[in-house]
Short mmCIF file of C-alpha atoms in Angstrom, two decimals:
data_model
loop_
_atom_site.label_atom_id
_atom_site.label_comp_id
_atom_site.label_asym_id
_atom_site.label_seq_id
_atom_site.Cartn_x
_atom_site.Cartn_y
_atom_site.Cartn_z
CA MET A 1 -2.72 -36.65 13.89
CA GLN A 2 -1.13 -38.68 11.13
CA GLU A 3 2.19 -37.09 11.87
CA LEU A 4 2.02 -38.18 15.49
CA GLU A 5 0.88 -41.64 14.51
CA LYS A 6 3.96 -41.91 12.33
CA LYS A 7 6.16 -41.00 15.30
CA LEU A 8 4.40 -43.51 17.43
CA ASN A 9 4.62 -46.11 14.63
CA TYR A 10 0.95 -46.97 15.29
CA THR A 11 -2.13 -46.12 13.31
CA PHE A 12 -5.39 -45.87 15.35
CA ARG A 13 -8.58 -47.53 14.24
CA ASN A 14 -10.52 -45.16 16.58
CA SER A 15 -8.76 -41.77 16.16
CA ALA A 16 -11.04 -40.31 18.87
CA LEU A 17 -8.92 -42.12 21.46
CA LEU A 18 -5.78 -40.25 20.38
CA GLN A 19 -7.68 -37.00 20.31
CA GLU A 20 -8.88 -37.59 23.89
CA ALA A 21 -5.32 -38.48 25.04
CA LEU A 22 -4.29 -34.98 23.94
CA ASN A 23 -7.06 -33.06 25.66
CA HIS A 24 -5.78 -31.36 28.83
CA SER A 25 -8.35 -30.72 31.47
CA SER A 26 -8.00 -26.99 31.00
CA TYR A 27 -9.08 -27.35 27.39
CA ALA A 28 -11.97 -29.69 28.21
CA ASN A 29 -13.24 -27.18 30.85
CA GLU A 30 -13.16 -24.35 28.34
CA HIS A 31 -15.16 -26.44 25.85
CA ARG A 32 -17.78 -28.03 28.09
CA SER A 33 -20.55 -27.39 25.55
CA ALA A 34 -18.68 -29.77 23.14
CA HIS A 35 -18.86 -32.45 25.87
CA LEU A 36 -15.13 -33.23 25.51
CA HIS A 37 -13.34 -35.59 27.81
CA SER A 38 -9.91 -34.63 29.23
CA ASN A 39 -7.13 -37.14 29.25
CA GLU A 40 -7.26 -37.74 33.01
CA ARG A 41 -9.08 -41.03 32.80
CA LEU A 42 -6.75 -42.30 30.10
CA GLU A 43 -3.83 -41.15 32.18
CA PHE A 44 -5.11 -43.24 35.07
CA LEU A 45 -5.37 -46.35 32.95
CA GLY A 46 -2.09 -45.67 31.20
CA ASP A 47 -0.25 -45.57 34.51
CA SER A 48 -1.39 -49.19 35.22
CA VAL A 49 -0.64 -50.40 31.70
CA LEU A 50 2.79 -48.88 31.91
CA GLY A 51 3.42 -50.38 35.33
CA PHE A 52 2.41 -53.84 34.13
CA VAL A 53 4.46 -53.85 30.92
CA THR A 54 7.50 -52.53 32.75
CA ALA A 55 7.11 -55.08 35.59
CA GLU A 56 6.90 -57.94 33.06
CA PHE A 57 9.96 -56.63 31.22
CA LEU A 58 12.06 -56.45 34.33
CA PHE A 59 10.81 -59.79 35.69
CA THR A 60 11.98 -61.40 32.47
CA ARG A 61 15.21 -59.37 31.92
CA HIS A 62 16.48 -59.82 35.57
CA PRO A 63 15.54 -63.36 36.60
CA GLU A 64 17.87 -63.30 39.59
CA SER A 65 16.94 -59.87 40.98
CA PRO A 66 14.94 -59.64 44.24
CA GLU A 67 11.56 -57.87 44.40
CA GLY A 68 13.11 -54.79 46.10
CA ASP A 69 15.56 -54.18 43.27
CA LEU A 70 12.92 -54.69 40.61
CA THR A 71 10.61 -52.28 42.34
CA ARG A 72 13.36 -49.60 42.52
CA ILE A 73 14.28 -50.03 38.86
CA ARG A 74 10.63 -49.85 37.77
CA ALA A 75 10.09 -46.72 39.82
CA ALA A 76 13.08 -45.08 38.08
CA LEU A 77 12.06 -46.22 34.62
CA VAL A 78 8.47 -44.88 34.83
CA CYS A 79 9.24 -41.72 36.82
CA GLU A 80 7.95 -38.36 35.66
CA GLN A 81 11.32 -37.32 34.26
CA SER A 82 11.54 -40.45 32.13
CA LEU A 83 8.05 -39.91 30.70
CA TYR A 84 8.86 -36.22 30.12
CA GLU A 85 11.94 -37.28 28.04
CA VAL A 86 9.67 -39.60 26.00
CA ALA A 87 7.36 -36.70 25.28
CA GLN A 88 10.21 -34.49 24.24
CA ARG A 89 11.43 -37.05 21.78
CA LEU A 90 7.96 -37.34 20.29
CA GLY A 91 7.44 -33.66 20.25
CA LEU A 92 4.13 -34.36 22.01
CA GLY A 93 3.76 -30.84 23.38
CA GLN A 94 2.87 -29.43 19.99
CA TYR A 95 -0.09 -31.77 19.73
CA LEU A 96 -1.67 -31.05 23.06
CA LYS A 97 -4.90 -29.09 23.41
CA LEU A 98 -4.60 -26.67 26.30
CA GLY A 99 -6.83 -23.95 27.82
CA ARG A 100 -5.87 -20.37 27.19
CA GLY A 101 -4.45 -19.94 30.73
CA GLU A 102 -2.37 -23.12 30.54
CA GLU A 103 -1.24 -22.21 27.13
CA ALA A 104 -0.09 -18.75 28.34
CA GLY A 105 1.67 -20.32 31.32
CA GLY A 106 3.93 -22.54 29.22
CA GLY A 107 1.91 -25.73 29.61
CA ARG A 108 3.31 -27.23 26.37
CA GLU A 109 6.68 -27.49 28.19
CA ARG A 110 5.49 -28.34 31.66
CA THR A 111 6.99 -31.65 32.84
CA SER A 112 3.90 -32.94 34.63
CA ILE A 113 1.53 -32.18 31.76
CA LEU A 114 3.75 -33.92 29.13
CA ALA A 115 4.39 -36.92 31.42
CA ASP A 116 0.68 -37.37 32.03
CA ALA A 117 0.01 -37.11 28.28
CA VAL A 118 2.45 -39.89 27.55
CA GLU A 119 0.56 -42.19 29.92
CA ALA A 120 -2.69 -41.16 28.29
CA VAL A 121 -1.33 -42.05 24.83
CA PHE A 122 -0.19 -45.49 26.11
CA ALA A 123 -3.73 -46.05 27.36
CA ALA A 124 -5.28 -44.92 24.06
CA VAL A 125 -3.09 -47.40 22.18
CA TYR A 126 -4.06 -50.16 24.68
CA LEU A 127 -7.75 -49.55 24.25
CA ASP A 128 -7.43 -49.33 20.46
CA GLY A 129 -5.01 -52.22 19.81
CA GLY A 130 -4.72 -54.26 22.97
CA ILE A 131 -1.87 -54.98 25.33
CA GLU A 132 0.42 -56.22 22.53
CA ALA A 133 0.26 -52.94 20.72
CA ALA A 134 0.67 -50.97 23.95
CA SER A 135 3.62 -53.10 25.03
CA ALA A 136 5.31 -52.69 21.72
CA LEU A 137 4.93 -48.89 21.95
CA ILE A 138 6.26 -48.79 25.54
CA HIS A 139 9.22 -50.85 24.57
CA ARG A 140 10.08 -48.61 21.66
CA CYS A 141 9.73 -45.52 23.68
CA LEU A 142 11.07 -46.50 27.07
CA LEU A 143 12.34 -50.04 27.66
CA ASP A 144 15.39 -50.33 25.46
CA VAL A 145 18.90 -51.17 26.73
CA GLN A 146 20.23 -47.67 26.52
CA ARG A 147 17.22 -46.30 28.47
CA GLU A 148 17.74 -48.77 31.30
CA SER A 149 21.42 -47.81 31.57
CA VAL A 150 20.36 -44.17 31.80
CA VAL A 151 17.98 -45.03 34.57
CA GLU A 152 20.64 -47.00 36.48
CA GLU A 153 22.73 -43.82 36.46
CA ARG A 154 19.82 -41.78 37.69
CA ARG A 155 19.16 -44.22 40.51
CA ARG A 156 22.55 -43.64 42.08
CA ASP A 157 22.42 -41.58 45.26
CA TYR A 158 25.57 -39.49 44.94
CA LYS A 159 24.75 -37.41 48.05
CA THR A 160 24.73 -40.48 50.26
CA ALA A 161 27.88 -41.82 48.63
CA LEU A 162 29.66 -38.53 49.25
CA GLN A 163 28.45 -38.37 52.78
CA GLU A 164 29.84 -41.85 53.47
CA LEU A 165 33.11 -40.92 51.90
CA VAL A 166 33.79 -37.81 53.91
CA GLN A 167 32.61 -39.42 57.16
CA ARG A 168 35.72 -41.63 57.06
CA HIS A 169 37.47 -38.74 58.64
CA ALA A 170 36.38 -36.94 61.78
CA ASP A 171 34.91 -33.37 61.88
CA GLN A 172 33.96 -33.19 58.19
CA VAL A 173 30.93 -30.96 57.42
CA LEU A 174 29.15 -31.10 54.08
CA SER A 175 26.68 -28.44 53.02
CA TYR A 176 24.74 -27.67 49.83
CA GLN A 177 23.95 -24.21 48.45
CA MET A 178 21.71 -23.09 45.55
CA VAL A 179 23.96 -20.62 43.65
CA ASP A 180 21.82 -19.91 40.57
CA GLU A 181 18.32 -20.29 39.16
CA THR A 182 17.42 -19.57 35.53
CA GLY A 183 14.59 -20.01 33.07
CA PRO A 184 10.82 -19.55 33.21
CA ASP A 185 8.73 -21.04 36.11
CA HIS A 186 7.59 -24.08 34.08
CA ALA A 187 11.12 -24.92 33.00
CA LYS A 188 13.62 -23.76 35.55
CA THR A 189 17.27 -24.86 35.83
CA PHE A 190 18.89 -24.87 39.24
CA ARG A 191 22.63 -24.85 39.99
CA ALA A 192 23.92 -26.16 43.24
CA GLU A 193 27.31 -26.14 44.96
CA VAL A 194 28.54 -28.61 47.61
CA GLN A 195 31.04 -27.37 50.18
CA LEU A 196 33.28 -29.47 52.51
CA ASN A 197 34.21 -27.49 55.54
CA GLY A 198 33.29 -24.20 53.83
CA SER A 199 35.23 -24.95 50.61
CA SER A 200 33.57 -25.74 47.34
CA ILE A 201 34.31 -29.20 46.02
CA GLY A 202 31.72 -29.57 43.27
CA ALA A 203 28.84 -27.93 41.40
CA GLY A 204 26.06 -29.22 39.15
CA SER A 205 22.77 -28.30 37.53
CA GLY A 206 19.33 -29.85 37.23
CA HIS A 207 15.71 -29.22 36.61
CA SER A 208 14.98 -29.48 40.36
CA LYS A 209 16.94 -28.51 43.47
CA LYS A 210 17.26 -32.19 44.35
CA GLU A 211 18.59 -33.04 40.91
CA ALA A 212 21.08 -30.18 41.06
CA GLU A 213 22.38 -31.27 44.47
CA GLN A 214 22.87 -34.85 43.16
CA ALA A 215 24.78 -33.45 40.14
CA ALA A 216 26.95 -31.37 42.49
CA ALA A 217 27.61 -34.44 44.69
CA LYS A 218 28.56 -36.53 41.65
CA ALA A 219 31.03 -33.80 40.50
CA ALA A 220 32.53 -33.71 44.02
CA LEU A 221 32.98 -37.56 44.08
CA GLU A 222 34.74 -37.37 40.74
CA SER A 223 37.00 -34.56 42.03
CA LEU A 224 37.87 -36.31 45.23
CA GLY A 225 38.45 -39.53 43.36
CA GLU A 226 41.08 -37.84 41.22
#
């Protein structure tokens, strides 16, 4: 745990909190006789702590932005994909305690499990060191300038932009096709192609079909722009 604490740049006074944050429900269920708690309660609390810290950050950083814009930016900042990326940078998967079935199924790389564990760690730090310690960790992990710029990119709806562009001319038909799917079930990569009147105008990849279609639309916009 000292190795993870070093990555977090935080030393726990009560190390049991960090241990609990890493206990997946599958592990707790397999060790009921040990009366272990899973990280689900911490995840619940961590979601609220993360939401508050992020809201305060955006409220201060964007004093002129209306509530709707702040809500959309916050949703993108704290989405599952953003938290998964935090977990990847911390190498959090290697510290998780999983049940045998979850371990065999690739749980250490599953996006939802890693994202939930990040929220649980945020809650553990909050309970151990208070809101200032939790806020400092969330800022280090998530709320830097570069992170927000990445989120702004993610927020763009390329499919809608492409649709609006092609609709400037009559009788234009856009369609999306999944052309490839690779990787294990817990870490699939999808490749999509967007066609205009039956001809390919862009392709892109992502970890979900929606993400792949957005990437394809972005490529198409860049191609049509040229």
